[in-house]
Coordinates of C-alpha atoms in Angstrom, one line a residue:
Chain H
X1 CA 7.7 -34.3 28.3
X2 CA 6.2 -31.2 26.8
X3 CA 6.4 -29.4 23.5
X4 CA 5.7 -25.8 22.4
X5 CA 3.0 -25.5 19.8
X6 CA 2.6 -22.5 17.6
X7 CA -0.7 -22.2 15.8
X8 CA -1.3 -20.0 12.7
X9 CA -4.0 -18.8 10.4
X10 CA -7.4 -20.5 10.4
X11 CA -6.1 -23.1 12.9
X12 CA -5.6 -20.4 15.5
X13 CA -9.3 -19.4 15.0
X14 CA -10.1 -22.9 16.3
X15 CA -7.6 -23.2 19.1
X16 CA -8.3 -19.6 20.2
X17 CA -4.6 -19.3 21.0
X18 CA -1.4 -19.0 19.0
X19 CA 0.8 -20.7 21.6
X20 CA 0.2 -23.8 23.5
X21 CA 2.1 -26.3 25.6
X22 CA 1.3 -29.9 24.7
X23 CA 2.4 -32.9 26.9
X24 CA 2.8 -36.6 26.3
X25 CA 3.1 -36.7 22.5
X26 CA 6.0 -38.9 21.3
X27 CA 5.8 -38.0 17.7
X28 CA 3.9 -35.8 15.2
X29 CA 1.3 -38.5 14.4
X30 CA 0.3 -38.5 18.1
X31 CA 0.2 -34.7 18.1
X32 CA -2.2 -34.6 15.1
X33 CA -4.4 -37.2 16.8
X34 CA -4.5 -35.4 20.1
X35 CA -5.4 -32.1 18.4
X36 CA -8.3 -33.7 16.5
X37 CA -9.6 -35.1 19.8
X38 CA -9.2 -31.9 21.7
X39 CA -10.8 -29.6 19.1
X40 CA -14.2 -31.0 17.8
X41 CA -14.1 -28.4 15.1
X42 CA -10.7 -29.4 13.9
X43 CA -11.2 -28.8 10.3
X44 CA -10.7 -30.7 7.1
X45 CA -8.2 -28.2 5.9
X46 CA -4.7 -29.4 5.2
X47 CA -1.9 -28.2 7.2
X48 CA 1.8 -29.0 7.5
X49 CA 4.0 -29.3 10.5
X50 CA 7.3 -27.6 11.1
X51 CA 9.5 -29.0 13.9
X52 CA 12.1 -26.5 15.0
X53 CA 11.4 -24.4 11.9
X54 CA 11.8 -27.3 9.4
X55 CA 8.8 -28.7 7.6
X56 CA 8.5 -32.4 8.2
X57 CA 6.7 -34.8 5.9
X58 CA 6.6 -38.1 7.7
X59 CA 5.9 -39.0 11.3
X60 CA 8.7 -37.4 13.3
X61 CA 9.9 -38.1 16.9
X62 CA 9.5 -35.1 19.2
X63 CA 11.8 -34.2 22.0
X64 CA 11.2 -32.2 25.2
X65 CA 10.7 -28.5 24.4
X66 CA 10.7 -28.9 20.7
X67 CA 9.0 -26.0 18.9
X68 CA 6.2 -27.4 16.6
X69 CA 4.3 -25.1 14.3
X70 CA 1.0 -25.8 12.6
X71 CA 1.1 -24.3 9.1
X72 CA -2.1 -24.0 7.1
X73 CA -1.8 -23.1 3.4
X74 CA 0.3 -20.0 2.9
X75 CA -1.2 -16.8 1.6
X76 CA 1.6 -14.2 1.6
X77 CA 2.3 -11.8 -1.2
Chain A
X1 CA 29.8 -5.3 -6.6
X2 CA 27.0 -7.2 -5.1
X3 CA 25.1 -6.4 -1.9
X4 CA 23.8 -9.2 0.2
X5 CA 23.4 -7.7 3.6
X6 CA 20.3 -8.8 5.5
X7 CA 17.6 -6.4 6.4
X8 CA 14.2 -6.8 7.9
X9 CA 11.7 -8.0 5.4
X10 CA 8.6 -7.3 7.5
X11 CA 7.1 -3.9 7.7
X12 CA 4.2 -2.9 9.9
X13 CA 1.1 -2.0 7.8
X14 CA 1.1 -1.1 4.1
X15 CA 4.2 -0.3 2.0
X16 CA 3.9 3.3 0.9
X17 CA 4.8 4.7 -2.5
X18 CA 7.2 7.1 -0.7
X19 CA 9.0 4.1 0.8
X20 CA 9.3 2.6 -2.7
X21 CA 10.6 5.9 -4.1
X22 CA 13.3 6.1 -1.3
X23 CA 14.4 2.6 -2.1
X24 CA 14.7 3.4 -5.8
X25 CA 16.6 6.6 -5.1
X26 CA 19.2 4.7 -3.0
X27 CA 20.2 2.8 -6.1
X28 CA 21.4 5.9 -8.1
X29 CA 24.9 5.5 -6.7
X30 CA 25.1 1.9 -8.1
X31 CA 26.0 2.8 -11.6
X32 CA 26.7 -0.8 -12.6
X33 CA 22.9 -1.3 -12.5
X34 CA 21.1 -1.2 -15.9
X35 CA 17.8 -2.8 -15.1
X36 CA 15.4 -2.9 -12.1
X37 CA 12.4 -5.1 -12.0
X38 CA 9.9 -4.3 -9.2
X39 CA 7.0 -6.4 -8.3
X40 CA 4.2 -4.9 -6.1
X41 CA 1.4 -6.9 -4.6
X42 CA -1.7 -4.8 -4.0
X43 CA -4.7 -5.9 -1.9
X44 CA -7.8 -6.4 -4.1
X45 CA -11.3 -5.8 -3.0
X46 CA -12.4 -9.2 -4.2
X47 CA -16.1 -10.2 -3.8
X48 CA -16.5 -13.4 -1.9
X49 CA -20.1 -14.6 -1.5
X50 CA -21.2 -11.1 -2.4
X51 CA -19.1 -9.4 0.3
X52 CA -16.2 -7.2 -0.6
X53 CA -12.8 -7.6 1.0
X54 CA -11.9 -4.3 2.6
X55 CA -8.5 -5.3 4.0
X56 CA -6.1 -8.2 4.6
X57 CA -4.6 -8.7 8.0
X58 CA -1.2 -10.4 7.6
X59 CA 0.5 -12.6 10.1
X60 CA 3.6 -14.8 9.8
X61 CA 5.7 -17.3 11.6
X62 CA 8.4 -14.6 11.8
X63 CA 11.5 -16.7 12.6
X64 CA 10.8 -19.3 10.0
X65 CA 9.8 -16.7 7.4
X66 CA 13.0 -14.7 7.9
X67 CA 15.0 -17.9 7.4
X68 CA 13.0 -18.7 4.2
X69 CA 13.5 -15.2 2.9
X70 CA 17.2 -15.6 3.5
X71 CA 17.3 -18.9 1.6
X72 CA 15.3 -17.4 -1.3
X73 CA 17.8 -14.5 -1.4
X74 CA 20.9 -16.7 -1.3
X75 CA 19.5 -18.9 -4.0
X76 CA 18.7 -16.0 -6.3
X77 CA 22.2 -14.5 -5.9
X78 CA 23.7 -17.9 -6.6
X79 CA 21.6 -18.5 -9.7
X80 CA 21.4 -15.0 -11.3
X81 CA 23.9 -12.2 -11.9
X82 CA 22.3 -9.6 -9.6
X83 CA 23.6 -6.4 -8.2
X84 CA 21.1 -6.2 -5.4
X85 CA 17.8 -7.4 -4.2
X86 CA 15.3 -6.3 -1.6
X87 CA 12.1 -7.9 -0.3
X88 CA 9.6 -6.2 1.9
X89 CA 6.3 -7.7 3.1
X90 CA 3.6 -6.2 5.3
X91 CA 2.4 -7.5 8.6
X92 CA -0.9 -6.4 10.1
X93 CA -3.7 -4.6 8.4
X94 CA -3.4 -3.6 4.7
X95 CA -6.4 -2.0 3.1
X96 CA -7.7 -2.7 -0.4
X97 CA -5.7 -0.6 -2.8
X98 CA -2.6 -0.6 -0.6
X99 CA 0.6 -2.4 -1.2
X100 CA 1.6 -5.5 0.8
X101 CA 4.6 -6.9 -1.1
X102 CA 7.6 -5.2 -2.6
X103 CA 10.2 -7.2 -4.5
X104 CA 13.0 -5.2 -6.0
X105 CA 15.7 -6.8 -8.1
X106 CA 18.5 -5.0 -9.8
X107 CA 21.1 -6.3 -12.3
X108 CA 23.4 -5.1 -15.1
X109 CA 21.2 -6.5 -17.9
X110 CA 17.5 -6.9 -17.9
X111 CA 17.1 -10.7 -18.2
X112 CA 18.6 -11.4 -14.8
X113 CA 16.3 -8.9 -13.1
X114 CA 13.2 -10.2 -14.9
X115 CA 13.9 -13.9 -14.3
X116 CA 15.0 -13.5 -10.7
X117 CA 12.1 -11.2 -9.7
X118 CA 9.5 -13.5 -11.0
X119 CA 11.0 -16.6 -9.4
X120 CA 11.4 -14.8 -6.1
X121 CA 7.7 -13.8 -6.1
X122 CA 6.6 -17.4 -6.8
X123 CA 8.8 -18.7 -4.0
X124 CA 7.5 -16.2 -1.5
X125 CA 3.9 -17.2 -2.3
X126 CA 4.7 -20.9 -2.1
X127 CA 7.3 -21.3 0.6
X128 CA 7.1 -18.5 3.2
X129 CA 4.8 -19.0 6.2
X130 CA 2.7 -15.9 5.9
X131 CA -1.1 -15.8 6.2
X132 CA -3.6 -13.3 5.0
X133 CA -7.0 -12.9 6.7
X134 CA -9.4 -11.2 4.3
X135 CA -11.6 -8.9 6.3
X136 CA -15.1 -7.8 5.2
X137 CA -17.0 -4.6 6.1
X138 CA -19.1 -6.6 8.6
X139 CA -15.9 -7.7 10.4
X140 CA -16.3 -11.3 9.3
X141 CA -13.3 -12.9 7.6
X142 CA -12.0 -15.7 5.5
X143 CA -8.4 -17.0 5.2
X144 CA -6.8 -16.4 1.9
X145 CA -5.1 -19.3 0.1
X146 CA -2.5 -18.8 -2.6
X147 CA -2.8 -20.5 -5.9
Chain K
X1 CA -12.3 -1.6 -15.9
X2 CA -9.4 -1.0 -18.1
X3 CA -7.8 2.3 -18.8
X4 CA -6.4 2.9 -22.3
X5 CA -6.2 6.6 -22.5
X6 CA -3.1 8.0 -24.3
X7 CA -0.6 10.1 -22.5
X8 CA 2.8 11.4 -23.4
X9 CA 5.5 8.8 -23.2
X10 CA 8.4 11.1 -23.5
X11 CA 9.7 13.1 -20.5
X12 CA 12.5 15.6 -20.6
X13 CA 15.5 14.4 -18.7
X14 CA 15.6 11.6 -16.1
X15 CA 12.6 9.9 -14.6
X16 CA 12.7 10.7 -10.9
X17 CA 11.8 8.3 -8.0
X18 CA 9.2 10.9 -6.9
X19 CA 7.5 10.6 -10.3
X20 CA 7.4 6.9 -10.0
X21 CA 6.0 7.1 -6.5
X22 CA 3.2 9.5 -7.7
X23 CA 2.4 7.1 -10.5
X24 CA 2.2 4.1 -8.0
X25 CA 0.0 6.2 -5.6
X26 CA -2.5 6.9 -8.3
X27 CA -3.3 3.2 -8.5
X28 CA -4.6 2.9 -4.9
X29 CA -8.1 3.7 -6.1
X30 CA -8.1 0.8 -8.6
X31 CA -8.9 -1.9 -6.1
X32 CA -9.3 -4.6 -8.8
X33 CA -5.5 -4.5 -9.2
X34 CA -3.6 -7.3 -7.4
X35 CA -0.2 -7.1 -9.1
X36 CA 2.1 -4.4 -10.5
X37 CA 5.2 -5.2 -12.5
X38 CA 7.5 -2.2 -13.0
X39 CA 10.6 -2.2 -15.2
X40 CA 13.1 0.6 -14.8
X41 CA 16.0 1.2 -17.1
X42 CA 19.0 2.9 -15.4
X43 CA 22.0 4.4 -17.2
X44 CA 25.1 2.4 -16.5
X45 CA 28.6 3.9 -16.4
X46 CA 29.9 1.3 -18.8
X47 CA 33.6 1.4 -19.6
X48 CA 34.2 1.6 -23.4
X49 CA 37.8 1.6 -24.5
X50 CA 38.7 2.6 -20.9
X51 CA 36.5 5.6 -20.8
X52 CA 33.4 5.6 -18.5
X53 CA 30.0 6.7 -19.8
X54 CA 28.8 9.6 -17.7
X55 CA 25.5 10.1 -19.3
X56 CA 23.3 9.1 -22.3
X57 CA 21.7 11.8 -24.5
X58 CA 18.4 10.4 -25.8
X59 CA 16.8 11.5 -29.1
X60 CA 13.8 10.1 -30.9
X61 CA 11.8 10.2 -34.1
X62 CA 8.9 11.5 -31.9
X63 CA 6.0 11.1 -34.3
X64 CA 6.9 7.5 -35.3
X65 CA 7.9 6.6 -31.7
X66 CA 4.5 7.8 -30.3
X67 CA 2.8 5.7 -33.0
X68 CA 4.9 2.6 -32.1
X69 CA 4.2 3.1 -28.4
X70 CA 0.5 3.2 -29.2
X71 CA 0.7 0.0 -31.2
X72 CA 2.7 -1.7 -28.4
X73 CA 0.1 -0.6 -25.9
X74 CA -2.9 -1.8 -28.0
X75 CA -1.3 -5.1 -28.6
X76 CA -0.6 -5.7 -24.9
X77 CA -4.2 -4.8 -24.0
X78 CA -5.5 -7.2 -26.7
X79 CA -3.2 -10.1 -25.6
X80 CA -3.2 -9.8 -21.8
X81 CA -5.8 -9.2 -19.1
X82 CA -4.5 -5.8 -17.9
X83 CA -6.1 -3.1 -15.8
X84 CA -3.7 -0.4 -16.9
X85 CA -0.3 0.3 -18.4
X86 CA 2.0 3.3 -18.5
X87 CA 5.2 3.8 -20.5
X88 CA 7.6 6.7 -19.9
X89 CA 10.9 7.3 -21.7
X90 CA 13.4 10.1 -21.2
X91 CA 14.6 12.4 -23.9
X92 CA 17.7 14.5 -23.6
X93 CA 20.4 14.0 -21.0
X94 CA 20.2 11.2 -18.4
X95 CA 23.2 10.8 -16.1
X96 CA 24.7 7.5 -15.0
X97 CA 22.6 6.2 -12.1
X98 CA 19.5 8.0 -13.3
X99 CA 16.4 6.3 -14.8
X100 CA 15.5 6.6 -18.5
X101 CA 12.7 4.1 -18.9
X102 CA 9.7 3.3 -16.7
X103 CA 7.2 0.6 -17.8
X104 CA 4.4 0.1 -15.4
X105 CA 1.9 -2.7 -15.9
X106 CA -1.0 -3.6 -13.6
X107 CA -3.3 -6.6 -13.6
X108 CA -5.6 -8.6 -11.4
X109 CA -3.3 -11.6 -11.2
X110 CA 0.5 -11.5 -11.4
X111 CA 1.1 -13.6 -14.6
X112 CA -0.5 -11.0 -16.9
X113 CA 1.6 -8.2 -15.4
X114 CA 4.9 -10.2 -15.6
X115 CA 4.3 -11.4 -19.1
X116 CA 3.1 -8.1 -20.5
X117 CA 5.8 -6.0 -18.9
X118 CA 8.7 -8.1 -20.2
X119 CA 7.2 -8.2 -23.7
X120 CA 6.7 -4.5 -23.7
X121 CA 10.3 -3.8 -22.7
X122 CA 11.6 -6.0 -25.5
X123 CA 9.3 -4.3 -28.0
X124 CA 10.4 -0.9 -26.9
X125 CA 14.1 -1.8 -27.3
X126 CA 13.6 -3.4 -30.7
X127 CA 10.9 -1.4 -32.4
X128 CA 10.8 2.2 -31.2
X129 CA 13.0 4.8 -33.0
X130 CA 15.0 6.1 -30.0
X131 CA 18.7 6.6 -30.0
X132 CA 21.1 6.9 -27.1
X133 CA 24.3 8.8 -27.4
X134 CA 26.8 7.6 -24.7
X135 CA 28.7 10.6 -23.5
X136 CA 32.2 10.4 -21.9
X137 CA 33.8 12.8 -19.4
X138 CA 36.0 14.2 -22.3
X139 CA 32.8 15.1 -24.2
X140 CA 33.5 12.5 -26.9
X141 CA 30.6 10.0 -27.5
X142 CA 29.6 6.7 -29.1
X143 CA 26.1 5.7 -30.2
X144 CA 24.6 2.9 -28.2
X145 CA 23.1 -0.1 -29.9
X146 CA 20.5 -2.4 -28.3
X147 CA 21.1 -6.1 -28.3
Chain T
X1 CA 10.4 16.8 -57.1
X2 CA 11.8 17.1 -53.5
X3 CA 11.5 14.9 -50.4
X4 CA 12.0 15.8 -46.8
X5 CA 14.8 13.8 -45.1
X6 CA 15.0 13.3 -41.4
X7 CA 18.4 12.0 -40.1
X8 CA 18.9 10.4 -36.7
X9 CA 21.7 9.1 -34.4
X10 CA 25.1 8.5 -35.8
X11 CA 24.0 9.4 -39.3
X12 CA 23.2 12.9 -38.2
X13 CA 26.8 13.1 -36.9
X14 CA 27.8 12.7 -40.6
X15 CA 25.3 14.9 -42.3
X16 CA 25.7 17.6 -39.6
X17 CA 21.9 18.2 -39.9
X18 CA 18.8 16.4 -38.8
X19 CA 16.6 17.7 -41.6
X20 CA 17.4 18.0 -45.3
X21 CA 15.6 18.5 -48.5
X22 CA 16.7 16.2 -51.3
X23 CA 15.7 16.6 -54.9
X24 CA 15.5 14.3 -57.9
X25 CA 15.4 10.9 -56.3
X26 CA 12.7 8.7 -57.7
X27 CA 13.0 5.9 -55.2
X28 CA 14.7 4.8 -52.0
X29 CA 17.6 3.0 -53.9
X30 CA 18.4 6.3 -55.6
X31 CA 18.2 8.1 -52.3
X32 CA 20.7 5.7 -50.7
X33 CA 23.1 6.0 -53.7
X34 CA 22.9 9.8 -53.6
X35 CA 23.7 9.9 -49.8
X36 CA 26.7 7.7 -50.2
X37 CA 28.0 10.0 -53.0
X38 CA 27.3 13.1 -51.1
X39 CA 28.9 12.0 -47.8
X40 CA 32.4 10.5 -48.2
X41 CA 32.3 9.3 -44.7
X42 CA 28.9 7.6 -45.1
X43 CA 29.5 4.7 -42.8
X44 CA 29.3 1.0 -43.1
X45 CA 26.6 1.0 -40.4
X46 CA 23.3 -0.5 -41.3
X47 CA 20.3 1.7 -41.3
X48 CA 16.6 1.4 -42.2
X49 CA 14.4 3.8 -44.1
X50 CA 11.0 4.9 -43.0
X51 CA 8.8 6.5 -45.6
X52 CA 6.0 8.5 -44.0
X53 CA 6.6 6.8 -40.7
X54 CA 6.4 3.2 -42.1
X55 CA 9.6 1.2 -42.3
X56 CA 10.2 0.0 -45.9
X57 CA 12.3 -3.1 -46.8
X58 CA 12.4 -3.0 -50.6
X59 CA 13.1 -0.3 -53.0
X60 CA 10.1 2.1 -52.7
X61 CA 8.8 4.8 -55.0
X62 CA 9.0 8.3 -53.6
X63 CA 6.5 11.1 -54.1
X64 CA 6.9 14.9 -53.9
X65 CA 7.1 16.0 -50.2
X66 CA 7.4 12.5 -48.8
X67 CA 8.9 12.3 -45.3
X68 CA 11.8 9.9 -45.4
X69 CA 13.7 9.0 -42.2
X70 CA 17.1 7.4 -41.9
X71 CA 17.0 5.1 -38.9
X72 CA 20.3 3.6 -37.5
X73 CA 19.9 0.8 -35.0
X74 CA 17.7 1.7 -32.1
X75 CA 19.0 2.1 -28.6
X76 CA 16.1 3.2 -26.4
X77 CA 15.3 1.7 -23.0

């Protein structure tokens, strides 16, 4: 089981990539944990998650090939 | 007569005064319009830790942003009595003094245009996944955060 | 840096999109501006007793109007944190679909521009001695009244 | 004693002129009365008076060569 991860803004500065494939994460809590482990510099900045373009608040089950995006605070306009 | 057709919101680089003028000129045939309110966002050369911002490099989660713009648009047409509305936002590099956001709202009477334009600008800043990287002369950067 | 120099408010005939574009372009050197709010009044082809308005012929008590514009301008600069402000109003004939009022307010942050622009437009309509004669195709007319 | 009278908007449709000289009116009440006598079609529309570019509410004394303006409801913008 793998998901697609899109990384934006200052988080992409840390991952060095804007698109990643992540395997073996059942839900968004596991994904957050895995990212914090993988990237020692994972910052204290808040970010939100969108699963298939919808922002999710609570821990959310992930399915194979879901598109998950990491959204740091917006600064358009 | 209301016009709700979708168009691309994102433009590469700055939004030019000529582009804005063309957009205004296209409304002269819509003689039921009495009021336009136009908001323009311009890149400031803010000082951050004594370094001046020389440009902002904008990126977006395009697909989600387009969907959000569409929702904002539909909500404004449902809530206000508008004749038409256009939103344009830059992607890529926009230098200090250049324009990065162009919101253009037209209505029969002024209150609808004023109310809707302001609400749309607030929604864009709060809800649309766009990020601005503030670039300094020494090529270092910080990520902007809306307030 | 605020700019308060006086300029002529009244322009002969319609305000063109090119004029507006020039005015916007002139602000690219003012890199402390983050937000512009622009209000444009456009002549509607309203139906009055089944006859469509084809143009409005604007006249004014020039000397008193210029004084009022000056007061409105000073009050806005005193009340809001503005970088600059421009007001232009047509005199003479402006056809349906053409622009007769251009209020252009610029500030560091958006709230000042939004608040000031709207207040200025309301003040212009209520306090400045300008009259619009609505002209029909058969050359008859009625005098417009602001509400 | 004469004053200068400026007439605007729909009132100028009635006077046929935008500038007039009016003599022998001591105050704005007398001026209003004189205008209503002179122009049978003097309308029911409200207007305000400006004396030397200042709007006056109450009856106001007029001096020689004062500039008085008749201001029907504004419709700029």
